[in-house]
PDB file of C-alpha atoms in Angstrom:
ATOM      1  CA  UNK A   1      -6.224 -29.194 -48.311  1.00 78.00           C
ATOM      2  CA  UNK A   2      -9.842 -29.088 -49.495  1.00 90.00           C
ATOM      3  CA  UNK A   3     -13.148 -27.480 -48.517  1.00 92.00           C
ATOM      4  CA  UNK A   4     -13.707 -29.997 -45.696  1.00 93.00           C
ATOM      5  CA  UNK A   5     -10.629 -29.035 -43.677  1.00 92.00           C
ATOM      6  CA  UNK A   6     -10.266 -25.283 -44.199  1.00 92.00           C
ATOM      7  CA  UNK A   7      -9.565 -23.281 -41.083  1.00 91.00           C
ATOM      8  CA  UNK A   8      -8.456 -19.693 -40.456  1.00 90.00           C
ATOM      9  CA  UNK A   9      -4.778 -18.838 -39.960  1.00 91.00           C
ATOM     10  CA  UNK A  10      -3.413 -19.141 -36.426  1.00 90.00           C
ATOM     11  CA  UNK A  11      -4.298 -16.077 -34.328  1.00 87.00           C
ATOM     12  CA  UNK A  12      -6.380 -14.430 -37.053  1.00 89.00           C
ATOM     13  CA  UNK A  13      -9.810 -14.816 -35.466  1.00 87.00           C
ATOM     14  CA  UNK A  14     -10.097 -13.693 -31.889  1.00 85.00           C
ATOM     15  CA  UNK A  15     -13.108 -14.389 -29.733  1.00 84.00           C
ATOM     16  CA  UNK A  16     -14.443 -10.857 -29.407  1.00 82.00           C
ATOM     17  CA  UNK A  17     -16.933 -11.610 -26.628  1.00 84.00           C
ATOM     18  CA  UNK A  18     -20.639 -10.818 -26.616  1.00 85.00           C
ATOM     19  CA  UNK A  19     -21.827  -7.536 -28.144  1.00 88.00           C
ATOM     20  CA  UNK A  20     -24.258  -6.209 -25.556  1.00 90.00           C
ATOM     21  CA  UNK A  21     -27.063  -3.731 -26.177  1.00 90.00           C
ATOM     22  CA  UNK A  22     -26.948  -3.905 -29.976  1.00 91.00           C
ATOM     23  CA  UNK A  23     -30.625  -4.538 -30.718  1.00 91.00           C
ATOM     24  CA  UNK A  24     -33.242  -7.229 -30.116  1.00 91.00           C
ATOM     25  CA  UNK A  25     -32.023  -9.469 -32.909  1.00 90.00           C
ATOM     26  CA  UNK A  26     -28.731 -10.113 -31.144  1.00 88.00           C
ATOM     27  CA  UNK A  27     -30.470 -11.688 -28.162  1.00 88.00           C
ATOM     28  CA  UNK A  28     -28.527  -9.317 -25.890  1.00 90.00           C
ATOM     29  CA  UNK A  29     -30.597  -6.182 -26.502  1.00 89.00           C
ATOM     30  CA  UNK A  30     -33.239  -4.727 -24.180  1.00 90.00           C
ATOM     31  CA  UNK A  31     -31.772  -4.706 -20.682  1.00 91.00           C
ATOM     32  CA  UNK A  32     -28.345  -5.659 -22.106  1.00 90.00           C
ATOM     33  CA  UNK A  33     -27.730  -8.349 -19.431  1.00 89.00           C
ATOM     34  CA  UNK A  34     -28.212  -5.848 -16.603  1.00 92.00           C
ATOM     35  CA  UNK A  35     -31.613  -7.037 -15.436  1.00 92.00           C
ATOM     36  CA  UNK A  36     -34.564  -4.756 -14.651  1.00 94.00           C
ATOM     37  CA  UNK A  37     -34.304  -1.497 -12.665  1.00 93.00           C
ATOM     38  CA  UNK A  38     -32.106  -0.854  -9.620  1.00 90.00           C
ATOM     39  CA  UNK A  39     -28.871   1.078  -9.279  1.00 89.00           C
ATOM     40  CA  UNK A  40     -26.786  -1.588 -11.031  1.00 90.00           C
ATOM     41  CA  UNK A  41     -28.844  -1.279 -14.225  1.00 92.00           C
ATOM     42  CA  UNK A  42     -28.203   2.457 -14.570  1.00 92.00           C
ATOM     43  CA  UNK A  43     -25.327   4.029 -16.463  1.00 91.00           C
ATOM     44  CA  UNK A  44     -22.623   5.623 -14.330  1.00 92.00           C
ATOM     45  CA  UNK A  45     -23.191   3.186 -11.464  1.00 91.00           C
ATOM     46  CA  UNK A  46     -20.188   2.444  -9.273  1.00 91.00           C
ATOM     47  CA  UNK A  47     -20.427   0.756  -5.891  1.00 87.00           C
ATOM     48  CA  UNK A  48     -19.044   2.881  -3.072  1.00 89.00           C
ATOM     49  CA  UNK A  49     -16.029   1.456  -1.301  1.00 92.00           C
ATOM     50  CA  UNK A  50     -17.203  -0.450   1.776  1.00 91.00           C
ATOM     51  CA  UNK A  51     -20.888  -0.325   0.709  1.00 91.00           C
ATOM     52  CA  UNK A  52     -22.850  -3.222   2.194  1.00 92.00           C
ATOM     53  CA  UNK A  53     -26.226  -2.777   0.513  1.00 89.00           C
ATOM     54  CA  UNK A  54     -27.504  -0.233   3.017  1.00 91.00           C
ATOM     55  CA  UNK A  55     -26.376  -2.179   6.085  1.00 94.00           C
ATOM     56  CA  UNK A  56     -24.139  -0.067   8.325  1.00 95.00           C
ATOM     57  CA  UNK A  57     -20.643  -0.613   6.857  1.00 95.00           C
ATOM     58  CA  UNK A  58     -17.911  -2.220   8.940  1.00 95.00           C
ATOM     59  CA  UNK A  59     -15.768   0.923   9.137  1.00 93.00           C
ATOM     60  CA  UNK A  60     -18.741   2.794  10.645  1.00 94.00           C
ATOM     61  CA  UNK A  61     -19.810  -0.011  13.020  1.00 96.00           C
ATOM     62  CA  UNK A  62     -16.381  -0.281  14.651  1.00 96.00           C
ATOM     63  CA  UNK A  63     -15.607   2.491  17.160  1.00 96.00           C
ATOM     64  CA  UNK A  64     -12.725   4.920  16.728  1.00 94.00           C
ATOM     65  CA  UNK A  65      -9.887   4.672  19.224  1.00 93.00           C
ATOM     66  CA  UNK A  66      -6.416   5.976  19.954  1.00 95.00           C
ATOM     67  CA  UNK A  67      -4.672   9.032  18.578  1.00 95.00           C
ATOM     68  CA  UNK A  68      -1.630   9.976  16.529  1.00 94.00           C
ATOM     69  CA  UNK A  69       1.190  11.583  18.462  1.00 96.00           C
ATOM     70  CA  UNK A  70       2.298  14.609  16.427  1.00 96.00           C
ATOM     71  CA  UNK A  71       5.709  14.642  18.157  1.00 97.00           C
ATOM     72  CA  UNK A  72       6.596  11.027  17.265  1.00 96.00           C
ATOM     73  CA  UNK A  73      10.138  10.551  15.957  1.00 95.00           C
ATOM     74  CA  UNK A  74      10.640   7.616  13.554  1.00 96.00           C
ATOM     75  CA  UNK A  75      14.064   5.970  13.361  1.00 95.00           C
ATOM     76  CA  UNK A  76      15.352   3.622  10.670  1.00 95.00           C
ATOM     77  CA  UNK A  77      16.553   0.571  12.610  1.00 95.00           C
ATOM     78  CA  UNK A  78      19.767  -1.154  11.559  1.00 94.00           C
ATOM     79  CA  UNK A  79      20.879  -4.307  13.362  1.00 94.00           C
ATOM     80  CA  UNK A  80      24.421  -5.368  14.250  1.00 93.00           C
ATOM     81  CA  UNK A  81      24.192  -8.486  12.050  1.00 93.00           C
ATOM     82  CA  UNK A  82      23.532  -6.174   9.065  1.00 93.00           C
ATOM     83  CA  UNK A  83      26.717  -4.219   9.878  1.00 92.00           C
ATOM     84  CA  UNK A  84      28.663  -7.487  10.267  1.00 92.00           C
ATOM     85  CA  UNK A  85      27.324  -8.625   6.869  1.00 92.00           C
ATOM     86  CA  UNK A  86      28.652  -5.392   5.288  1.00 91.00           C
ATOM     87  CA  UNK A  87      32.068  -6.052   6.845  1.00 91.00           C
ATOM     88  CA  UNK A  88      32.038  -9.660   5.555  1.00 92.00           C
ATOM     89  CA  UNK A  89      31.115  -8.404   2.051  1.00 91.00           C
ATOM     90  CA  UNK A  90      34.020  -5.902   2.354  1.00 88.00           C
ATOM     91  CA  UNK A  91      31.685  -2.941   1.779  1.00 88.00           C
ATOM     92  CA  UNK A  92      32.900  -1.199   4.954  1.00 87.00           C
ATOM     93  CA  UNK A  93      36.351  -1.174   6.565  1.00 86.00           C
ATOM     94  CA  UNK A  94      36.487   0.434   9.981  1.00 87.00           C
ATOM     95  CA  UNK A  95      34.022   3.340  10.136  1.00 91.00           C
ATOM     96  CA  UNK A  96      30.271   3.383   9.641  1.00 90.00           C
ATOM     97  CA  UNK A  97      28.712   6.818   9.197  1.00 91.00           C
ATOM     98  CA  UNK A  98      25.478   8.064   7.675  1.00 92.00           C
ATOM     99  CA  UNK A  99      26.993   8.390   4.175  1.00 92.00           C
ATOM    100  CA  UNK A 100      28.084   4.728   4.289  1.00 91.00           C
ATOM    101  CA  UNK A 101      24.592   3.580   5.334  1.00 91.00           C
ATOM    102  CA  UNK A 102      22.970   5.811   2.701  1.00 93.00           C
ATOM    103  CA  UNK A 103      25.248   4.557  -0.087  1.00 92.00           C
ATOM    104  CA  UNK A 104      24.485   0.930   0.891  1.00 91.00           C
ATOM    105  CA  UNK A 105      20.749   1.778   0.817  1.00 92.00           C
ATOM    106  CA  UNK A 106      20.204   0.984   4.488  1.00 91.00           C
ATOM    107  CA  UNK A 107      18.835   4.472   5.160  1.00 93.00           C
ATOM    108  CA  UNK A 108      17.172   7.232   3.176  1.00 92.00           C
ATOM    109  CA  UNK A 109      18.670  10.707   2.986  1.00 92.00           C
ATOM    110  CA  UNK A 110      16.180  12.170   5.497  1.00 93.00           C
ATOM    111  CA  UNK A 111      16.103   9.176   7.864  1.00 92.00           C
ATOM    112  CA  UNK A 112      17.269   9.143  11.465  1.00 95.00           C
ATOM    113  CA  UNK A 113      19.304   5.995  12.152  1.00 95.00           C
ATOM    114  CA  UNK A 114      19.125   3.827  15.253  1.00 96.00           C
ATOM    115  CA  UNK A 115      21.517   0.912  15.731  1.00 95.00           C
ATOM    116  CA  UNK A 116      19.762  -2.144  17.196  1.00 95.00           C
ATOM    117  CA  UNK A 117      21.345  -5.061  19.015  1.00 93.00           C
ATOM    118  CA  UNK A 118      20.266  -8.158  17.040  1.00 93.00           C
ATOM    119  CA  UNK A 119      23.082 -10.493  16.025  1.00 91.00           C
ATOM    120  CA  UNK A 120      26.730 -10.254  16.974  1.00 91.00           C
ATOM    121  CA  UNK A 121      29.482  -7.941  15.836  1.00 90.00           C
ATOM    122  CA  UNK A 122      33.019  -9.331  15.494  1.00 90.00           C
ATOM    123  CA  UNK A 123      34.623  -6.414  13.651  1.00 89.00           C
ATOM    124  CA  UNK A 124      36.107  -3.363  15.379  1.00 91.00           C
ATOM    125  CA  UNK A 125      34.011  -0.473  14.041  1.00 91.00           C
ATOM    126  CA  UNK A 126      33.575   3.206  14.748  1.00 93.00           C
ATOM    127  CA  UNK A 127      29.820   3.610  14.301  1.00 93.00           C
ATOM    128  CA  UNK A 128      28.139   7.018  13.994  1.00 93.00           C
ATOM    129  CA  UNK A 129      24.337   7.095  14.305  1.00 93.00           C
ATOM    130  CA  UNK A 130      21.542   9.178  15.800  1.00 94.00           C
ATOM    131  CA  UNK A 131      20.651   6.605  18.490  1.00 95.00           C
ATOM    132  CA  UNK A 132      21.885   3.296  19.906  1.00 95.00           C
ATOM    133  CA  UNK A 133      20.148   0.685  21.994  1.00 96.00           C
ATOM    134  CA  UNK A 134      22.013  -0.224  25.183  1.00 95.00           C
ATOM    135  CA  UNK A 135      22.749  -3.762  23.921  1.00 94.00           C
ATOM    136  CA  UNK A 136      24.057  -2.463  20.566  1.00 94.00           C
ATOM    137  CA  UNK A 137      26.339   0.074  22.261  1.00 94.00           C
ATOM    138  CA  UNK A 138      27.680  -2.623  24.615  1.00 94.00           C
ATOM    139  CA  UNK A 139      28.293  -5.044  21.697  1.00 93.00           C
ATOM    140  CA  UNK A 140      30.139  -2.421  19.636  1.00 93.00           C
ATOM    141  CA  UNK A 141      32.349  -1.476  22.570  1.00 93.00           C
ATOM    142  CA  UNK A 142      32.918  -5.158  23.477  1.00 93.00           C
ATOM    143  CA  UNK A 143      34.249  -5.721  19.929  1.00 92.00           C
ATOM    144  CA  UNK A 144      36.729  -2.885  20.505  1.00 92.00           C
ATOM    145  CA  UNK A 145      34.888  -0.239  18.493  1.00 91.00           C
ATOM    146  CA  UNK A 146      33.211   2.977  19.524  1.00 92.00           C
ATOM    147  CA  UNK A 147      29.643   4.255  19.262  1.00 92.00           C
ATOM    148  CA  UNK A 148      29.346   7.945  18.360  1.00 92.00           C
ATOM    149  CA  UNK A 149      25.995   9.689  18.685  1.00 93.00           C
ATOM    150  CA  UNK A 150      25.448  12.254  15.926  1.00 87.00           C
TER     151      UNK A 150
END
């Protein structure tokens, strides 16, 4: 090691980036890289969400439509193949109720549950839920189980 190959220790000098607005001598004084005048050169400037430079923004150009039904009831859908998977994993034996679905994280504690008919069910199950589709009810009964509406 001599004066020709000295270098700082690894990680000791970080590139701090340019120091803006610290006087004319720095070369980054004056307008401090913001250019002359206009909203973007001022302090406290923040572009409004959806602002298009004064052009009518997209969310105001597009017309409003539809409505929200205040009486809508949302159900958490659970398919038959999901129930069959639980049986295969030996997480359920012969009855499926809300507590079982909640403990297996298939439904939240305030959810309404609807059993949907995707997939096939081989196991004989007694399923309790708030709603059933016609195909799900038929498949459960065809497998020898029963569908109980809560």
